[in-house]
Coordinates of C-alpha atoms in Angstrom, one line a residue:
X1466 CA 168.5 113.9 103.6
X1467 CA 171.6 112.3 102.1
X1468 CA 169.5 109.6 100.5
X1469 CA 167.2 112.2 98.9
X1470 CA 170.1 114.2 97.6
X1471 CA 171.6 111.1 96.1
X1472 CA 168.3 110.2 94.4
X1473 CA 168.0 113.7 93.0
X1474 CA 171.5 113.6 91.6
X1475 CA 170.9 110.3 89.9
X1476 CA 167.6 111.6 88.4
X1477 CA 169.4 114.7 87.0
X1478 CA 172.2 112.6 85.6
X1479 CA 169.7 110.2 83.9
X1480 CA 167.8 113.0 82.1
X1481 CA 169.2 115.8 80.0
X1482 CA 167.2 118.6 78.3
X1483 CA 167.1 118.5 74.6
X1484 CA 167.5 121.5 72.3
X1485 CA 163.7 121.5 71.6
X1486 CA 162.9 122.1 75.3
X1487 CA 161.9 118.5 76.1
X1488 CA 163.6 115.9 78.1
X1489 CA 165.2 112.7 76.7
X1490 CA 166.6 109.8 78.6
X1491 CA 170.4 109.2 78.0
X1492 CA 172.8 106.6 79.0
X1493 CA 175.6 107.7 81.3
X1494 CA 178.9 105.8 81.4
X1495 CA 180.6 103.2 79.2
X1496 CA 180.6 99.5 80.4
X1497 CA 183.5 98.6 78.2
X1498 CA 185.6 101.4 79.4
X1499 CA 184.7 100.6 83.0
X1500 CA 185.6 96.9 82.5
X1501 CA 189.0 97.8 81.0
X1502 CA 189.8 100.2 83.8
X1503 CA 188.9 97.7 86.5
X1504 CA 191.1 95.1 84.8
X1505 CA 194.0 97.5 84.9
X1506 CA 193.3 98.3 88.5
X1507 CA 193.3 94.6 89.5
X1508 CA 196.5 94.1 87.5
X1509 CA 198.1 97.0 89.3
X1510 CA 197.1 95.6 92.7
X1511 CA 198.5 92.2 91.8
X1512 CA 201.8 93.7 90.7
X1513 CA 201.9 95.8 93.9
X1514 CA 201.5 92.7 96.0
X1515 CA 204.2 90.9 94.1
X1516 CA 206.6 93.8 94.3
X1517 CA 205.9 94.1 98.1
X1518 CA 206.9 90.4 98.6
X1519 CA 210.0 90.7 96.4
X1520 CA 211.1 93.9 98.2
X1521 CA 210.6 92.2 101.6
X1522 CA 212.7 89.2 100.5
X1523 CA 215.3 91.6 99.0
X1524 CA 215.6 93.6 102.2
X1525 CA 216.0 90.5 104.4
X1526 CA 218.7 89.0 102.1
X1527 CA 220.6 92.3 101.9
X1528 CA 220.5 92.7 105.7
X1529 CA 221.7 89.2 106.4
X1530 CA 224.4 89.4 103.8
X1531 CA 225.6 92.7 105.2
X1532 CA 225.7 91.5 108.8
X1533 CA 227.8 88.5 107.8
X1534 CA 230.2 90.6 105.9
X1535 CA 230.6 93.0 108.9
X1536 CA 231.1 90.1 111.3
X1537 CA 233.8 88.6 109.2
X1538 CA 235.4 92.0 108.8
X1539 CA 235.4 92.6 112.6
X1540 CA 237.0 89.2 113.2
X1541 CA 239.8 89.8 110.6
X1542 CA 240.4 93.3 112.0
X1543 CA 240.7 92.1 115.6
X1544 CA 242.9 89.2 114.5
X1545 CA 245.2 91.6 112.7
X1546 CA 245.4 93.9 115.8
X1547 CA 246.4 90.9 118.0
X1548 CA 249.2 90.0 115.5
X1549 CA 250.7 93.5 115.5
X1550 CA 254.0 94.1 117.2
X1551 CA 254.7 96.5 120.1
X1552 CA 256.1 99.2 117.8
X1553 CA 252.9 99.4 115.8
X1554 CA 250.8 99.5 119.0
X1555 CA 252.8 102.3 120.4
X1556 CA 252.2 104.4 117.2
X1557 CA 248.4 103.6 117.2
X1558 CA 246.7 104.1 120.6
X1559 CA 243.7 102.2 121.6
X1560 CA 241.4 105.1 121.0
X1561 CA 242.4 105.4 117.4
X1562 CA 242.0 101.6 116.8
X1563 CA 238.6 101.5 118.4
X1564 CA 237.3 104.6 116.5
X1565 CA 238.7 103.3 113.2
X1566 CA 236.8 100.0 113.6
X1567 CA 233.5 101.3 114.9
X1568 CA 233.2 104.3 112.6
X1569 CA 234.2 102.4 109.5
X1570 CA 231.9 99.5 110.3
X1571 CA 229.0 102.0 110.6
X1572 CA 229.8 103.6 107.3
X1573 CA 230.1 100.2 105.6
X1574 CA 226.7 99.1 107.1
X1575 CA 225.1 102.3 105.7
X1576 CA 226.6 101.9 102.3
X1577 CA 225.9 98.2 101.8
X1578 CA 222.3 98.2 103.0
X1579 CA 219.4 99.7 101.1
X1580 CA 221.6 102.3 99.3
X1581 CA 223.1 99.5 97.1
X1582 CA 219.7 98.1 96.4
X1583 CA 218.3 101.5 95.3
X1584 CA 221.2 101.9 92.9
X1585 CA 220.6 98.5 91.3
X1586 CA 216.8 99.3 91.2
X1587 CA 217.4 102.7 89.6
X1588 CA 219.6 101.3 86.8
X1589 CA 217.2 98.4 86.3
X1590 CA 214.2 100.7 86.0
X1591 CA 215.9 103.0 83.5
X1592 CA 217.0 100.1 81.3
X1593 CA 213.6 98.4 81.3
X1594 CA 211.9 101.7 80.5
X1595 CA 214.2 102.2 77.4
X1596 CA 213.4 98.7 76.2
X1597 CA 209.7 99.1 76.6
X1598 CA 209.6 102.6 74.9
X1599 CA 211.8 101.4 72.0
X1600 CA 208.9 99.2 70.8
X1601 CA 206.7 102.2 70.5
X1602 CA 209.1 104.6 68.7
X1603 CA 212.8 104.1 68.6
X1604 CA 213.6 107.6 67.4
X1605 CA 212.1 109.5 70.3
X1606 CA 213.5 106.8 72.7
X1607 CA 217.0 107.4 71.3
X1608 CA 216.7 111.1 71.9
X1609 CA 215.4 110.7 75.5
X1610 CA 217.9 107.9 76.2
X1611 CA 220.7 110.5 76.3
X1612 CA 219.5 111.3 79.8
X1613 CA 220.9 108.1 81.2
X1614 CA 224.6 108.5 80.1
X1615 CA 224.6 112.1 81.1
X1616 CA 223.2 111.3 84.6
X1617 CA 225.6 108.5 85.0
X1618 CA 228.5 110.8 84.0
X1619 CA 227.4 113.4 86.6
X1620 CA 227.2 110.7 89.3
X1621 CA 230.7 109.5 88.2
X1622 CA 232.0 113.1 88.7
X1623 CA 230.4 113.2 92.1
X1624 CA 232.1 110.0 93.2
X1625 CA 235.5 111.2 91.9
X1626 CA 235.2 114.4 93.8
X1627 CA 234.1 112.6 97.0
X1628 CA 236.9 110.1 96.7
X1629 CA 239.5 112.8 97.2
X1630 CA 238.0 114.0 100.5
X1631 CA 236.6 110.8 102.0
X1632 CA 240.0 109.3 103.0
X1633 CA 241.1 112.6 104.6
X1634 CA 237.8 112.8 106.5
X1635 CA 238.2 109.3 107.8
X1636 CA 241.7 110.0 109.0
X1637 CA 240.8 113.3 110.7
X1638 CA 237.7 111.8 112.3
X1639 CA 239.8 109.0 113.7
X1640 CA 242.2 111.5 115.2
X1641 CA 239.4 113.5 116.7
X1642 CA 237.9 110.5 118.4
X1643 CA 241.3 109.4 119.6
X1644 CA 241.9 112.8 121.3
X1645 CA 238.5 112.7 123.0
X1646 CA 239.1 109.2 124.3
X1647 CA 242.6 110.0 125.4
X1648 CA 241.3 113.0 127.4
X1649 CA 238.6 110.9 129.1
X1650 CA 240.8 107.9 130.0
X1651 CA 243.6 110.1 131.2
X1652 CA 241.5 112.8 132.8
X1653 CA 243.5 112.8 136.1
X1654 CA 246.8 113.2 134.2
X1655 CA 245.4 116.0 132.1
X1656 CA 244.2 117.8 135.2
X1657 CA 247.4 117.3 137.1
X1658 CA 249.5 118.7 134.3
X1659 CA 247.0 121.5 133.5
X1660 CA 246.6 120.2 130.0
X1661 CA 243.0 121.1 129.5
X1662 CA 243.7 124.0 127.2
X1663 CA 246.3 122.0 125.2
X1664 CA 243.8 119.2 124.6
X1665 CA 241.0 121.6 123.7
X1666 CA 243.3 123.5 121.2
X1667 CA 244.4 120.2 119.7
X1668 CA 240.9 119.0 119.3
X1669 CA 239.7 122.3 117.9
X1670 CA 242.4 122.3 115.3
X1671 CA 241.4 118.9 114.0
X1672 CA 237.7 119.8 114.0
X1673 CA 238.4 122.9 112.0
X1674 CA 240.1 120.8 109.3
X1675 CA 237.1 118.4 109.4
X1676 CA 234.7 121.3 109.0
X1677 CA 236.6 122.6 105.9
X1678 CA 236.5 119.2 104.3
X1679 CA 232.8 118.7 105.1
X1680 CA 231.9 122.1 103.6
X1681 CA 233.8 121.2 100.5
X1682 CA 232.2 117.8 100.2
X1683 CA 228.6 119.1 100.7
X1684 CA 229.2 121.9 98.2
X1685 CA 230.2 119.6 95.4
X1686 CA 227.4 117.1 96.4
X1687 CA 224.8 119.9 96.1
X1688 CA 226.3 121.2 92.9
X1689 CA 226.2 117.9 91.1
X1690 CA 222.7 117.1 92.4
X1691 CA 221.5 120.4 90.9
X1692 CA 223.4 119.7 87.7
X1693 CA 221.7 116.3 87.4
X1694 CA 218.3 117.9 87.8
X1695 CA 219.2 120.5 85.2
X1696 CA 220.2 117.8 82.7
X1697 CA 216.9 115.9 83.3
X1698 CA 214.7 118.9 82.7
X1699 CA 216.8 120.1 79.7
X1700 CA 216.6 116.7 78.0
X1701 CA 212.9 116.5 78.8
X1702 CA 212.2 119.7 77.0
X1703 CA 214.2 118.7 74.0
X1704 CA 212.5 115.3 73.9
X1705 CA 209.0 116.9 74.0
X1706 CA 210.0 119.2 71.1
X1707 CA 211.3 116.4 68.9
X1708 CA 208.3 114.2 69.9
X1709 CA 205.8 116.9 68.7
X1710 CA 207.7 117.2 65.4
X1711 CA 207.6 113.4 64.9
X1712 CA 203.9 113.5 65.6
X1713 CA 203.1 116.2 63.1
X1714 CA 205.4 114.5 60.5
X1715 CA 203.4 111.3 60.9
X1716 CA 206.3 109.2 62.5
X1717 CA 204.3 108.8 65.7
X1718 CA 200.6 107.9 65.1
X1719 CA 199.2 108.8 68.6
X1720 CA 199.8 112.0 70.5
X1721 CA 199.7 110.1 73.7
X1722 CA 202.8 108.0 72.8
X1723 CA 204.9 111.2 72.9
X1724 CA 203.8 111.8 76.5
X1725 CA 204.2 108.1 77.4
X1726 CA 207.7 107.8 76.1
X1727 CA 209.0 111.1 77.5
X1728 CA 207.4 110.7 80.9
X1729 CA 208.4 107.0 81.3
X1730 CA 212.1 107.6 80.6
X1731 CA 212.3 110.9 82.3
X1732 CA 210.7 109.6 85.5
X1733 CA 213.2 106.8 85.7
X1734 CA 216.0 109.1 84.7
X1735 CA 214.9 111.5 87.5
X1736 CA 215.0 108.7 90.0
X1737 CA 218.4 107.8 88.7
X1738 CA 219.6 111.4 89.1
X1739 CA 218.4 111.5 92.8
X1740 CA 220.7 108.6 93.6
X1741 CA 223.7 110.9 93.9
X1742 CA 223.8 110.9 97.8
X1743 CA 223.5 107.1 97.7
X1744 CA 226.4 106.8 95.3
X1745 CA 228.4 109.0 97.7
X1746 CA 227.5 106.6 100.6
X1747 CA 228.6 103.7 98.5
X1748 CA 231.9 105.5 97.8
X1749 CA 232.4 106.2 101.5
X1750 CA 231.8 102.5 102.2
X1751 CA 234.5 101.5 99.7
X1752 CA 236.9 104.0 101.3
X1753 CA 236.2 102.5 104.7
X1754 CA 236.9 99.0 103.3
X1755 CA 240.2 100.2 102.1
X1756 CA 241.2 101.7 105.4
X1757 CA 240.3 98.6 107.4
X1758 CA 242.0 96.2 104.9
X1759 CA 245.1 98.4 105.0
X1760 CA 245.4 97.6 108.7
X1761 CA 244.5 93.9 108.2
X1762 CA 247.1 93.4 105.4
X1763 CA 249.8 95.2 107.3
X1764 CA 249.7 92.7 110.2
X1765 CA 252.5 90.1 110.2
X1766 CA 251.5 86.5 109.5
X1767 CA 251.4 84.3 112.6
X1768 CA 252.6 81.1 110.8
X1769 CA 256.2 82.2 110.8
X1770 CA 258.8 82.0 108.0
X1771 CA 259.2 79.0 105.8
X1772 CA 261.6 76.4 107.2
X1773 CA 261.3 77.6 110.8
X1774 CA 260.1 75.2 113.5
X1775 CA 256.9 75.9 115.3
X1776 CA 256.6 75.8 119.1
X1777 CA 253.2 74.5 120.0
X1778 CA 253.5 74.7 123.8
X1779 CA 256.2 76.4 126.0
X1780 CA 256.6 75.6 129.6
X1781 CA 259.2 77.0 132.0
X1782 CA 260.0 79.3 134.9
X1783 CA 261.2 82.9 134.6
X1784 CA 263.5 84.1 137.4
X1785 CA 264.5 87.7 138.1
X1786 CA 267.7 88.5 140.0
X1787 CA 269.4 91.7 140.9
X1788 CA 266.5 93.8 139.6
X1789 CA 266.3 97.3 141.1
X1790 CA 264.4 100.4 140.3
X1791 CA 264.1 103.9 141.8
X1792 CA 262.9 107.3 140.6
X1793 CA 265.4 110.0 139.8
X1794 CA 264.0 112.3 142.4
X1795 CA 264.1 109.7 145.2
X1796 CA 267.0 108.0 146.9
X1797 CA 265.0 105.0 148.1
X1798 CA 264.5 102.1 145.8
X1799 CA 260.9 101.2 145.1
X1800 CA 261.6 97.8 143.5
X1801 CA 264.3 95.4 144.6
X1802 CA 264.4 91.7 143.7

């Protein structure tokens, strides 16, 4: 049945009724057009394979480079912690140090991965589209080009706003994790002193401050994302208007060039405008770098001061004499040497 239907459709497509009532055989299709379309299809497939291989290589290199950076950062941070004095360790409990390392490393890994690649890809696409469209008509390209600087300015405002809140969020998040770890590690002490409500109130107070900062950060992120889309559509409308004027004035020979230039630059500009959250992740990674290196650079150097002799090995015996200790509420000494 399907074969008969296919033969019937082919027969009807091969013959068309003439205006005199008869039937004349016509040729359907264009071999030259089909050949050119197939050439473009094969070229697109070839470029797709090349882009796939390059993207795979890019992802592998970025991941390996990020892992090496994070490994070196962990080593430097742990080395700085080991060189700190007792006063610094008393002010910074183990929960704060552990949370500061793990959370900042996770943020840096998220910011240095594919997010950085997408930013580079977005700016490269926008630049290449401008160069290609400038050869067709530089006047319309110049008008549409304004989308790039305006989108970049909006992204810059987004990073500046997030920069003010990211450092505060990191500090408060570290405090929150430190309170949780302190409660878990010292659970018996907390229970014995009836400190559950105190720890809950302390944690709730920190979380309320974190919630306020997150609401503020997400509001500005959504506002600037919407502003970037508004700029893109606004400039697209202006570009189409001036493109039509240039076509009717004879500056542009083909009407399709107007659609080609506007769509090419606007699509890449739209992709560039969608990179606002990725720019925010990159800014958070930079803030995490600053917090970690603030701890690393604050550690004293282990080499000693200039002119002092170094002790490579120390051997000896330590002897305790007349050492006694007792609690204030007890008369019996618990330690006597």
